[in-house]
Tab-separated table of N, CA and C in Angstrom:
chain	number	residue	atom	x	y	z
Q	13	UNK	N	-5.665	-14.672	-11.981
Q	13	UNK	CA	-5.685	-14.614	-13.425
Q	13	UNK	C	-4.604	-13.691	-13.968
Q	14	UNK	N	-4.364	-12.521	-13.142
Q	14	UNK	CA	-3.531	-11.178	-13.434
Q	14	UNK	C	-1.984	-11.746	-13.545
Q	15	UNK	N	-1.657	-12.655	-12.527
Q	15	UNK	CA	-0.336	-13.283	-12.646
Q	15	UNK	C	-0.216	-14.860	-13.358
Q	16	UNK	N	-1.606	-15.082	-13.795
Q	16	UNK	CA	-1.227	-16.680	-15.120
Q	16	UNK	C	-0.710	-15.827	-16.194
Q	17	UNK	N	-1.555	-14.365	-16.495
Q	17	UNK	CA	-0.954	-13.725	-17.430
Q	17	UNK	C	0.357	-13.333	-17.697
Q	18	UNK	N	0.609	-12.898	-16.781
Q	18	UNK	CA	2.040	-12.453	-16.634
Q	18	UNK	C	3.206	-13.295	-17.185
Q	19	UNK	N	2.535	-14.364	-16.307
Q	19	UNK	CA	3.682	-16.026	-16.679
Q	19	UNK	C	4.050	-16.067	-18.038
Q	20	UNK	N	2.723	-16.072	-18.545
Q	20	UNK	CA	2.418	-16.382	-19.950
Q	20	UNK	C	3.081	-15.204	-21.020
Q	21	UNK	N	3.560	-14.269	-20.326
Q	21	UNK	CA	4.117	-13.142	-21.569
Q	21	UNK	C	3.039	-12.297	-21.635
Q	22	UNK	N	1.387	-12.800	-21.433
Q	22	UNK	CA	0.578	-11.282	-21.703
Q	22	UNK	C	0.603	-10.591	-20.629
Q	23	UNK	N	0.067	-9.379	-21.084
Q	23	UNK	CA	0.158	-8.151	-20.647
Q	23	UNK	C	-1.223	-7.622	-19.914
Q	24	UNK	N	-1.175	-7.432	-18.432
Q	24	UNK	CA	-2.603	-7.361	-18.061
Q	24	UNK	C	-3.020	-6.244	-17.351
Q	25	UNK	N	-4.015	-6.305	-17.199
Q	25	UNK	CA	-4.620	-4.843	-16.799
Q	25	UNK	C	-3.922	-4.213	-15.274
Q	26	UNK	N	-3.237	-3.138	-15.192
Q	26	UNK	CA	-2.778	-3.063	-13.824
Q	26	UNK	C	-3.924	-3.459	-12.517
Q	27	UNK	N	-3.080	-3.608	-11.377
Q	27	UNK	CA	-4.010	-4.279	-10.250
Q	27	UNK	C	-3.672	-2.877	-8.915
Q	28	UNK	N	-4.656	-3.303	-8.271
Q	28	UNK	CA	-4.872	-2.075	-7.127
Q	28	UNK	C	-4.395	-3.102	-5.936
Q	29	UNK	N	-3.268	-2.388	-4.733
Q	29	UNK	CA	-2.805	-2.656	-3.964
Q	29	UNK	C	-2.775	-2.749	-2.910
Q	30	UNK	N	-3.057	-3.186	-1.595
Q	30	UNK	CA	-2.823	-2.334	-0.083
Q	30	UNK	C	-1.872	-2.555	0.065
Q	31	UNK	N	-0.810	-2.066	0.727
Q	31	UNK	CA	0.683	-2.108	1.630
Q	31	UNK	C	0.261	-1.645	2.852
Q	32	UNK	N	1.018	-2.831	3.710
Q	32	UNK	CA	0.531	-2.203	5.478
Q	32	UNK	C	1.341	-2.236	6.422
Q	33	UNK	N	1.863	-0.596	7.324
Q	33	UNK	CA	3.002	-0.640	7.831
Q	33	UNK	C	2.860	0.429	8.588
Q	34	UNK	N	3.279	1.318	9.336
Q	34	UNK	CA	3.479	1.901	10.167
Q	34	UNK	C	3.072	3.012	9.757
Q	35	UNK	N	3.017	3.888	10.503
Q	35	UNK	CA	2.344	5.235	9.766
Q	35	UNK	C	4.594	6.120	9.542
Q	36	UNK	N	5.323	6.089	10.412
Q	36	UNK	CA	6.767	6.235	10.271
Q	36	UNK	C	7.576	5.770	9.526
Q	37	UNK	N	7.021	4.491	8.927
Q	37	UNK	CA	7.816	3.976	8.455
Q	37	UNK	C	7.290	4.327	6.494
Q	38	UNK	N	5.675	4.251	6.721
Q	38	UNK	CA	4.977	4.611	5.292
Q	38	UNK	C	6.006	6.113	4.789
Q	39	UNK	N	5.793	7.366	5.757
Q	39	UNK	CA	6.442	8.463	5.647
Q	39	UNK	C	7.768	8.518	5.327
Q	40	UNK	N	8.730	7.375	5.760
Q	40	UNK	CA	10.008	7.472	5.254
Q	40	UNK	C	10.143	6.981	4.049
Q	41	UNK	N	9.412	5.769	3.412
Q	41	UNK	CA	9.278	5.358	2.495
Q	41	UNK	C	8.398	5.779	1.222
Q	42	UNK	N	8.163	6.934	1.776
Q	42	UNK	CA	7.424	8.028	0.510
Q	42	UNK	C	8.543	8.997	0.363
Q	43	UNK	N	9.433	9.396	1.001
Q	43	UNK	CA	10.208	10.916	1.073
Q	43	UNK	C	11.835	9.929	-0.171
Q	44	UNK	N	12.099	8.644	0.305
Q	44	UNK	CA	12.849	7.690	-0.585
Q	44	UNK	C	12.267	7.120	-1.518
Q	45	UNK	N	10.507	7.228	-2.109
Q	45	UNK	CA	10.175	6.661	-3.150
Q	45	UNK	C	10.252	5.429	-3.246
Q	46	UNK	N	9.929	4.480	-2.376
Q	46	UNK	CA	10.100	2.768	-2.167
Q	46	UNK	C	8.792	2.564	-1.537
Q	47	UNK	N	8.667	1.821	-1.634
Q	47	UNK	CA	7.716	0.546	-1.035
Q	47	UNK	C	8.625	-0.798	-0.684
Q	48	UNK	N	7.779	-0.872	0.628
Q	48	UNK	CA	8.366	-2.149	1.345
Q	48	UNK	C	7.255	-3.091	1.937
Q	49	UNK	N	7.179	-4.688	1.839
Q	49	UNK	CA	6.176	-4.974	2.345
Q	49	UNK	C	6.633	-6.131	3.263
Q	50	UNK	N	5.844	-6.466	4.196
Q	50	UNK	CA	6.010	-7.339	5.052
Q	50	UNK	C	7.544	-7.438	5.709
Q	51	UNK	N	8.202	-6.440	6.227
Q	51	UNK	CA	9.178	-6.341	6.799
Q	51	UNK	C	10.143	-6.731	5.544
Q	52	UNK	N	10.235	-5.991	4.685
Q	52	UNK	CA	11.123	-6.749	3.421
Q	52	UNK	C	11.382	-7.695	2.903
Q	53	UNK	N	10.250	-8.917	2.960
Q	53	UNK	CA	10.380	-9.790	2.229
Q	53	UNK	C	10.171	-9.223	0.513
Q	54	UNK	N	11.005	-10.145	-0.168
Q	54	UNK	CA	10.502	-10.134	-1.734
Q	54	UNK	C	9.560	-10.356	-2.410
Q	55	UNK	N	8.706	-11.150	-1.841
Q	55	UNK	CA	7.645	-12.022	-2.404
Q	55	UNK	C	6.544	-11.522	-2.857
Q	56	UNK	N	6.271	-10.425	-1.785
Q	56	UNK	CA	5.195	-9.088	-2.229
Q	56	UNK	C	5.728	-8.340	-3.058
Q	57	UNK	N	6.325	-7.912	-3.334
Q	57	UNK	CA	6.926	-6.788	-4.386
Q	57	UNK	C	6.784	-7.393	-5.871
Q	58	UNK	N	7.369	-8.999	-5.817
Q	58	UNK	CA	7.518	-9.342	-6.764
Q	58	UNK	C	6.052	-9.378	-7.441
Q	59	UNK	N	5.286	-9.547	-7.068
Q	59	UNK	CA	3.525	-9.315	-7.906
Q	59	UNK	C	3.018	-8.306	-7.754
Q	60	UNK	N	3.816	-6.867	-7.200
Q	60	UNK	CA	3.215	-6.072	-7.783
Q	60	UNK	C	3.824	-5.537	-9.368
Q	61	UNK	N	3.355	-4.850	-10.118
Q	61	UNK	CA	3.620	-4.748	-11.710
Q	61	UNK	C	4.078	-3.137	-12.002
Q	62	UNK	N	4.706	-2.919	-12.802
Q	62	UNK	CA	4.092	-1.451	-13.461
Q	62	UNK	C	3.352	-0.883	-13.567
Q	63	UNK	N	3.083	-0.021	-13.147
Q	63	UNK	CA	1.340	0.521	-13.445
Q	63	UNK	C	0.489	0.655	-12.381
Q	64	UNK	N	0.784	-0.809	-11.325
Q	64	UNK	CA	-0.054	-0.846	-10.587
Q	64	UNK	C	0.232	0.283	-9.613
Q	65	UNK	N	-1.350	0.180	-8.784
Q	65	UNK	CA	-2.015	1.287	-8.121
Q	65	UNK	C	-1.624	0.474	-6.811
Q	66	UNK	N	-0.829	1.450	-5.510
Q	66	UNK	CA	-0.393	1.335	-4.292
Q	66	UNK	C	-1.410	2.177	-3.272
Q	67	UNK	N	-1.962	2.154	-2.453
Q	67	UNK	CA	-2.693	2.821	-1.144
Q	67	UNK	C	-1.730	2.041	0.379
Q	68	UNK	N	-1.510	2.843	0.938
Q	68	UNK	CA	-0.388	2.245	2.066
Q	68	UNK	C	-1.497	3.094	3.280
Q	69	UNK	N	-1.880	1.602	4.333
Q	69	UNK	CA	-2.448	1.784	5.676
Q	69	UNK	C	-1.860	1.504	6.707
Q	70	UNK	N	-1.616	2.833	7.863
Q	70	UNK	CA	-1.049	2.748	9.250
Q	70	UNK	C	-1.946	2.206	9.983
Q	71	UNK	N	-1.821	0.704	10.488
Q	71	UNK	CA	-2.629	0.805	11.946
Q	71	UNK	C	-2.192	1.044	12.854
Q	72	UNK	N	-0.849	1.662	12.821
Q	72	UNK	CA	-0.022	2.514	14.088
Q	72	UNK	C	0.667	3.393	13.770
Q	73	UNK	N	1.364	4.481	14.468
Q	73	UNK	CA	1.471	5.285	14.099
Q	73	UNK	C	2.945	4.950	14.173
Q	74	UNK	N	3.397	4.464	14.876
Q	74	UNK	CA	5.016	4.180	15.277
Q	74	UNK	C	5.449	2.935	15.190
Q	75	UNK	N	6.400	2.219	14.198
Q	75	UNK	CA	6.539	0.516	14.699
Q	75	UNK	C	6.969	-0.010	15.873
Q	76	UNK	N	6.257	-0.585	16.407
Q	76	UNK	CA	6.589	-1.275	18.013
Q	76	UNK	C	6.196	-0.477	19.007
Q	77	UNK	N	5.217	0.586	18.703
Q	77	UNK	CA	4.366	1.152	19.550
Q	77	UNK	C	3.110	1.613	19.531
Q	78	UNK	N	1.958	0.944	20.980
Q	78	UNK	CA	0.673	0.478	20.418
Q	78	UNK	C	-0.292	1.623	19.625
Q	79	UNK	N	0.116	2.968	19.864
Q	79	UNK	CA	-0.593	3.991	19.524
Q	79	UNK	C	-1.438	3.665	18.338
Q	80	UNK	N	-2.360	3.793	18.036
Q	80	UNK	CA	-2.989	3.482	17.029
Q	80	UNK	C	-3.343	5.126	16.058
Q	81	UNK	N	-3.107	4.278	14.637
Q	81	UNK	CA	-3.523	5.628	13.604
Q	81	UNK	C	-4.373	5.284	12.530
Q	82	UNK	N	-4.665	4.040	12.451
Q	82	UNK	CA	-5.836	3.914	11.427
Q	82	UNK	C	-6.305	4.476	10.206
Q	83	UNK	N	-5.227	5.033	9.253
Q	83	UNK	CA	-5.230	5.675	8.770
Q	83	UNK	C	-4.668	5.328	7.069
Q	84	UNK	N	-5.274	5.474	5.842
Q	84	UNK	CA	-4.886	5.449	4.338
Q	84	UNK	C	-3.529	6.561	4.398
Q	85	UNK	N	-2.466	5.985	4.529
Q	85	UNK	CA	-1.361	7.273	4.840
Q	85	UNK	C	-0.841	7.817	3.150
Q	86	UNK	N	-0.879	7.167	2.192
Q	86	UNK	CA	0.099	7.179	0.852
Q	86	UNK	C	-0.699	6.143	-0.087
Q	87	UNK	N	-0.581	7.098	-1.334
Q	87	UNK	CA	-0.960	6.358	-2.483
Q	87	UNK	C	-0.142	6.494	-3.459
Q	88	UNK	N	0.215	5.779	-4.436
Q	88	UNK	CA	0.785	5.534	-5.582
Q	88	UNK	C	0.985	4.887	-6.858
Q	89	UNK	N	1.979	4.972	-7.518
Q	89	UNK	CA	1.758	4.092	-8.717
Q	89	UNK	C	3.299	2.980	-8.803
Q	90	UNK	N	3.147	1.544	-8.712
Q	90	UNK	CA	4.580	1.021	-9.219
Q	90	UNK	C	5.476	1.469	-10.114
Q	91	UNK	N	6.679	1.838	-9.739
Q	91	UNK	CA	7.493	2.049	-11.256
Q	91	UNK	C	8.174	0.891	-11.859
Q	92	UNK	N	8.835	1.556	-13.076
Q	92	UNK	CA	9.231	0.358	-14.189
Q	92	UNK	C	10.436	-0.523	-13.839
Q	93	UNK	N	11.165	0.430	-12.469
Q	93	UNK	CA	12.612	-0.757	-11.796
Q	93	UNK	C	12.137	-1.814	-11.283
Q	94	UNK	N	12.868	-2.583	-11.025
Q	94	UNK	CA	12.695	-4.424	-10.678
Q	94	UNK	C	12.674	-4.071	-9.368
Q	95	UNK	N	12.411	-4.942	-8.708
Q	95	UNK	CA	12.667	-5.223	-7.326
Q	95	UNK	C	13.945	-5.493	-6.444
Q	96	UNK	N	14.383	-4.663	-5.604
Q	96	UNK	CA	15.974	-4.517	-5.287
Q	96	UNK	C	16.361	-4.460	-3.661
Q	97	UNK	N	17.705	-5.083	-3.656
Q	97	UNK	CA	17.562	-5.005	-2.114
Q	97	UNK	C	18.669	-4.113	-1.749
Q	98	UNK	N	18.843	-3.626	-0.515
Q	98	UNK	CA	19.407	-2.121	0.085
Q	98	UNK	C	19.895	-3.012	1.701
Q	99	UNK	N	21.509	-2.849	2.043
Q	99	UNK	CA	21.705	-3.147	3.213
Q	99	UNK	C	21.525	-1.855	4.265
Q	100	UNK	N	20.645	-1.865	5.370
Q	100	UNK	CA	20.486	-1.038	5.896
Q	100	UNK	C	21.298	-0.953	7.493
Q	101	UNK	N	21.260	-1.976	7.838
Q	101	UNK	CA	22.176	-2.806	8.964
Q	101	UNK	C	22.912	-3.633	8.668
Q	102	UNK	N	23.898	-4.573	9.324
Q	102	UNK	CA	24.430	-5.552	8.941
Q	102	UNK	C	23.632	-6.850	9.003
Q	103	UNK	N	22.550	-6.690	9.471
Q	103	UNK	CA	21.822	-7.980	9.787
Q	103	UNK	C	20.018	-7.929	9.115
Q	104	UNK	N	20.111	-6.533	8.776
Q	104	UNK	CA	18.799	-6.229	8.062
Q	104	UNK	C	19.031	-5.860	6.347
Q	105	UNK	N	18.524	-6.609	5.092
Q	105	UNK	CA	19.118	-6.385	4.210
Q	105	UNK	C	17.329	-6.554	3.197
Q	106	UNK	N	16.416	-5.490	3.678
Q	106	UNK	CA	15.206	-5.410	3.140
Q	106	UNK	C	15.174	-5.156	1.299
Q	107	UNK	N	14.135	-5.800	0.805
Q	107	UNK	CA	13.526	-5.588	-0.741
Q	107	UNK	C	12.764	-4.462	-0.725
Q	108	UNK	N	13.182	-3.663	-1.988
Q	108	UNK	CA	12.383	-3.068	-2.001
Q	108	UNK	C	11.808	-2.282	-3.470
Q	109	UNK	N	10.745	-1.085	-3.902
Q	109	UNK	CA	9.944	-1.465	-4.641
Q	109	UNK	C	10.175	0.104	-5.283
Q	110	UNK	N	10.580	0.809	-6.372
Q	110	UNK	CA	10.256	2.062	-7.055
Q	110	UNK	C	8.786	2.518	-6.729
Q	111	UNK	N	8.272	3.835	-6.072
Q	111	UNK	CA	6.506	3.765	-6.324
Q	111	UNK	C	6.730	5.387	-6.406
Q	112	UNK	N	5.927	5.938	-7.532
Q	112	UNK	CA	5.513	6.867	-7.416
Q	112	UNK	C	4.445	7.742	-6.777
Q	113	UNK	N	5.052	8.300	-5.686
Q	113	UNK	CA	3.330	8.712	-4.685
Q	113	UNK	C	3.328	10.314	-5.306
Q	114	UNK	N	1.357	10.253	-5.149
Q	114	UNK	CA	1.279	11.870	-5.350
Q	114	UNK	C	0.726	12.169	-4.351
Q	115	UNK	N	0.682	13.560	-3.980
Q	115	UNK	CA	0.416	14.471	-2.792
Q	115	UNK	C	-1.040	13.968	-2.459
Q	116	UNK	N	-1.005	13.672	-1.095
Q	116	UNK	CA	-2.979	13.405	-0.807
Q	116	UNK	C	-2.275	13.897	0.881
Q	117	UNK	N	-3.036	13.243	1.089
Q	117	UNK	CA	-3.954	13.809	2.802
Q	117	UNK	C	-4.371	12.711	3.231
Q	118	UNK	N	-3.400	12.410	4.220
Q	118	UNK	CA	-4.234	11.390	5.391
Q	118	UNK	C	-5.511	10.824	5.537
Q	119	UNK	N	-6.257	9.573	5.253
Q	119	UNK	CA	-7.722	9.299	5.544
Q	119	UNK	C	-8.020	8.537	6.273
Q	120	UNK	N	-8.621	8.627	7.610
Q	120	UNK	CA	-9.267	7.647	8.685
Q	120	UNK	C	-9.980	6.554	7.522
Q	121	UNK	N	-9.726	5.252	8.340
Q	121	UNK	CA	-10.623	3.887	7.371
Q	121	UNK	C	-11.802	4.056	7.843
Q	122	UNK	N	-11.790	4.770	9.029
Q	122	UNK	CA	-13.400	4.650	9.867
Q	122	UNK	C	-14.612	5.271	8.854
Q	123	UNK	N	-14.831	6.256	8.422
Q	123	UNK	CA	-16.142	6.666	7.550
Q	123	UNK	C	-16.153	5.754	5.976
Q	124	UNK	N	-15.219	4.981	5.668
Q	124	UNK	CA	-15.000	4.365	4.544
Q	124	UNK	C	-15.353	3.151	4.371
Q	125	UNK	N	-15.144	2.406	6.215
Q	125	UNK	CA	-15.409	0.798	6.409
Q	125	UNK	C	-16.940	0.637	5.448
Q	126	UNK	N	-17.880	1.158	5.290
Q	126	UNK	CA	-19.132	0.472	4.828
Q	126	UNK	C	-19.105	0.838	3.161
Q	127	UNK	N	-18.071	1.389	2.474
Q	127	UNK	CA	-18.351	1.476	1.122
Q	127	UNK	C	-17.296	0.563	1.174
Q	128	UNK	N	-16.209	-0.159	1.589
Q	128	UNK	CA	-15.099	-0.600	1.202
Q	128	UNK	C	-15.700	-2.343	0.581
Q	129	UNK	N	-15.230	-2.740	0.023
Q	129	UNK	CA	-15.794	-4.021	-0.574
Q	129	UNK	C	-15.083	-5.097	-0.287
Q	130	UNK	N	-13.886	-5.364	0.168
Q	130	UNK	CA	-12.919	-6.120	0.487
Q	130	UNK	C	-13.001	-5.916	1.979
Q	131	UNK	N	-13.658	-5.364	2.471
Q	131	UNK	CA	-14.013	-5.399	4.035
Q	131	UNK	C	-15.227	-6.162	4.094
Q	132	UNK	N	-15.146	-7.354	3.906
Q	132	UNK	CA	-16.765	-8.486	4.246
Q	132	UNK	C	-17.093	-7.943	5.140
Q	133	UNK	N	-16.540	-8.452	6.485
Q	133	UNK	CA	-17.048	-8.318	7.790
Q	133	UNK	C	-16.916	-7.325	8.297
Q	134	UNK	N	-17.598	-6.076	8.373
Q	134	UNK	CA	-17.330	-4.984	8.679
Q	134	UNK	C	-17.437	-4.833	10.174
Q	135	UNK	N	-17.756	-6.076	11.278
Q	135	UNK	CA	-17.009	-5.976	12.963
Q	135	UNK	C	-16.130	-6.250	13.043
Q	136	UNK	N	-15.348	-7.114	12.006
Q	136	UNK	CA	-13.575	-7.081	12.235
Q	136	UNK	C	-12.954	-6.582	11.371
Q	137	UNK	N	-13.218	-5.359	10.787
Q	137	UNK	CA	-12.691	-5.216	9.293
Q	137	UNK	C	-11.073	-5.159	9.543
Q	138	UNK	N	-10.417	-5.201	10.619
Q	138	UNK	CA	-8.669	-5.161	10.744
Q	138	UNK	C	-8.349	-6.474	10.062
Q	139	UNK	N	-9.240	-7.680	9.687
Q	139	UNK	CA	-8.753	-8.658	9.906
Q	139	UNK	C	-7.673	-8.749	8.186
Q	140	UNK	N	-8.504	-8.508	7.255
Q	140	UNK	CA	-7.371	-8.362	5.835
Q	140	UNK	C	-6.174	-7.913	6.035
Q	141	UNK	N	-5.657	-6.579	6.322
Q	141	UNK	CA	-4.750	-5.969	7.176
Q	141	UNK	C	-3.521	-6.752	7.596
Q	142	UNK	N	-3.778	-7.843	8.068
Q	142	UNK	CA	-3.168	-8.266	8.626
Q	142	UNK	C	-2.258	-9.455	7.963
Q	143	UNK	N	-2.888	-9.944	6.797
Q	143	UNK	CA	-1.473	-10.103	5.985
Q	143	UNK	C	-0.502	-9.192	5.741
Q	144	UNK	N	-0.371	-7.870	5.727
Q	144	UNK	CA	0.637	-6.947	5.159
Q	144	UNK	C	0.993	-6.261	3.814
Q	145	UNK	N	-0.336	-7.086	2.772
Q	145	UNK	CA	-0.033	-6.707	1.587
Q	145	UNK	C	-1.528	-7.521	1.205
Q	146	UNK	N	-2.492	-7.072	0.120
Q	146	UNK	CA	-3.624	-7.946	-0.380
Q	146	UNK	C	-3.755	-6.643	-1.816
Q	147	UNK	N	-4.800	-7.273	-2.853
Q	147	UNK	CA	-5.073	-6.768	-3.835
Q	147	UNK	C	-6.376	-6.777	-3.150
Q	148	UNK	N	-7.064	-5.338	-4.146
Q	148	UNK	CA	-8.359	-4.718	-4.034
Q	148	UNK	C	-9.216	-4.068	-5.377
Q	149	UNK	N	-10.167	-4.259	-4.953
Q	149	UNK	CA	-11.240	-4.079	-6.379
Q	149	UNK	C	-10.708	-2.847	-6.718
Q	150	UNK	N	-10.261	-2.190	-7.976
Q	150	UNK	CA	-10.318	-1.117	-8.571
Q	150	UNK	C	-11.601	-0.319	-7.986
Q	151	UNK	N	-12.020	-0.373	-7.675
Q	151	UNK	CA	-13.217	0.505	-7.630
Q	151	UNK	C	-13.260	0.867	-6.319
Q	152	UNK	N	-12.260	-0.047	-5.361
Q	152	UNK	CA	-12.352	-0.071	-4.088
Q	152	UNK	C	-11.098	0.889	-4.283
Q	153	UNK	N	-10.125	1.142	-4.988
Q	153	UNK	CA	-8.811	1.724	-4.788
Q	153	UNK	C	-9.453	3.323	-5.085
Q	154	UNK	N	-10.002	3.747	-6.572
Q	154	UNK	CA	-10.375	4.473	-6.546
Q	154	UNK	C	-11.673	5.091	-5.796
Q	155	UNK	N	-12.251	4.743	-4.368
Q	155	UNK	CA	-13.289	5.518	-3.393
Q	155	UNK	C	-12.165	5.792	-2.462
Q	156	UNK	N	-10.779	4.710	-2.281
Q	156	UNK	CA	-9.405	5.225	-1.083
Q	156	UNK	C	-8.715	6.932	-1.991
Q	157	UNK	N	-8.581	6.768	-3.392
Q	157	UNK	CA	-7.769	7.511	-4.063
Q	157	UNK	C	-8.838	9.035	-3.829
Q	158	UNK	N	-10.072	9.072	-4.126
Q	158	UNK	CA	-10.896	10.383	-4.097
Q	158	UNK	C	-11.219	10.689	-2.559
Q	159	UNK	N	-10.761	9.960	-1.341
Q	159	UNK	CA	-11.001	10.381	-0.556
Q	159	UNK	C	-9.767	11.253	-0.031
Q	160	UNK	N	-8.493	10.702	-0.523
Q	160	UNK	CA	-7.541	11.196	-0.192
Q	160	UNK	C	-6.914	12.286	-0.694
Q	161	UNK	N	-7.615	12.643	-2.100
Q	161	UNK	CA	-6.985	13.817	-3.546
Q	161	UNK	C	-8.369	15.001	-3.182
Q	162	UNK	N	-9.440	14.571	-2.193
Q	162	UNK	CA	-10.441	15.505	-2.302
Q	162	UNK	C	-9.823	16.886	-1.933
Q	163	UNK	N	-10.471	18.248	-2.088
Q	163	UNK	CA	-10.174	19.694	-1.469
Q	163	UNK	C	-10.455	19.639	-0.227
Q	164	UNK	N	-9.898	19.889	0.457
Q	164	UNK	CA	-10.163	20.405	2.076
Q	164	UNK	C	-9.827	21.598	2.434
Q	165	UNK	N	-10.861	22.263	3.803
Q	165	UNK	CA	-10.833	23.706	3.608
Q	165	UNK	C	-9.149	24.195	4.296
Q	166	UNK	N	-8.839	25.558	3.906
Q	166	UNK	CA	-7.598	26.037	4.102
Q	166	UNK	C	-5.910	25.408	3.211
Q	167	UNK	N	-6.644	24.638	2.385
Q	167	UNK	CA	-5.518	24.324	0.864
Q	167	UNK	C	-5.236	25.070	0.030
């Protein structure tokens, strides 16, 4: 409905995000202020909006190595630049996305899997994930956003 609107010229309520990528690669792409999805295709970027709300999950900690990190690494907000591409190699020429992240703290998905709502099946909950990019209930973004902005001791 969020993108008939769009088409149409109206103006719609921002949408809540996952981005899913490496836990190395999330970190470089917070310290440069980008978002990247699905190995730089455009296609994801292009529906996310202004406004909208970003949460970025490592299910590894390293790309192309199995270590696992399971982890809500970065949250943010889309900014108002378009979607743009950056040659990084001669043969790699990734899209990518303005996002404003604010300071949080790492969160395991593990104590979260049973409030999360976009996790149906909570014995395979990796399985969403695995497109690389999906929208999520507001309500589901903000229980990722307060777990990650909470106080923890020695801050």
């Amino acid at each position: 409905m969020a993108d008939l609107a769009r088409s149409t010229g109206q103006v719609s309520a921002p949408r809540s995000w996952v981005l899913v990528a490496s836990r190395d690669h999330i970190r470089h792409g917070v310290v440069q202020g980008i978002a990247q999805a699905n190995h730089g295709q455009p296609g994801p970027l292009h529906r996310l909006q202004p406004g909208d709300g970003v949460v970025l999950y490592a299910p590894k900690l390293v790309h192309g190595q199995p270590a696992p990190c399971q982890c809500f690494v970065a949250l943010g907000e889309v900014g108002p630049a378009p979607v743009f591409q950056v040659q990084v190699t001669p043969d790699f020429a990734p899209f990518r996305r303005r996002v404003s992240y604010q300071p949080v703290t790492e969160v395991p998905i593990q104590p979260l899997l049973a409030q999360l709502s976009f996790i149906t099946d909570k014995a395979h909950w990796g399985y969403p994930f695995r497109a690389g990019y999906f929208a999520i209930p507001e309500a589901d973004f903000t229980l990722i956003e307060a777990a990650m902005t909470a106080p923890t001791h020695g801050r």
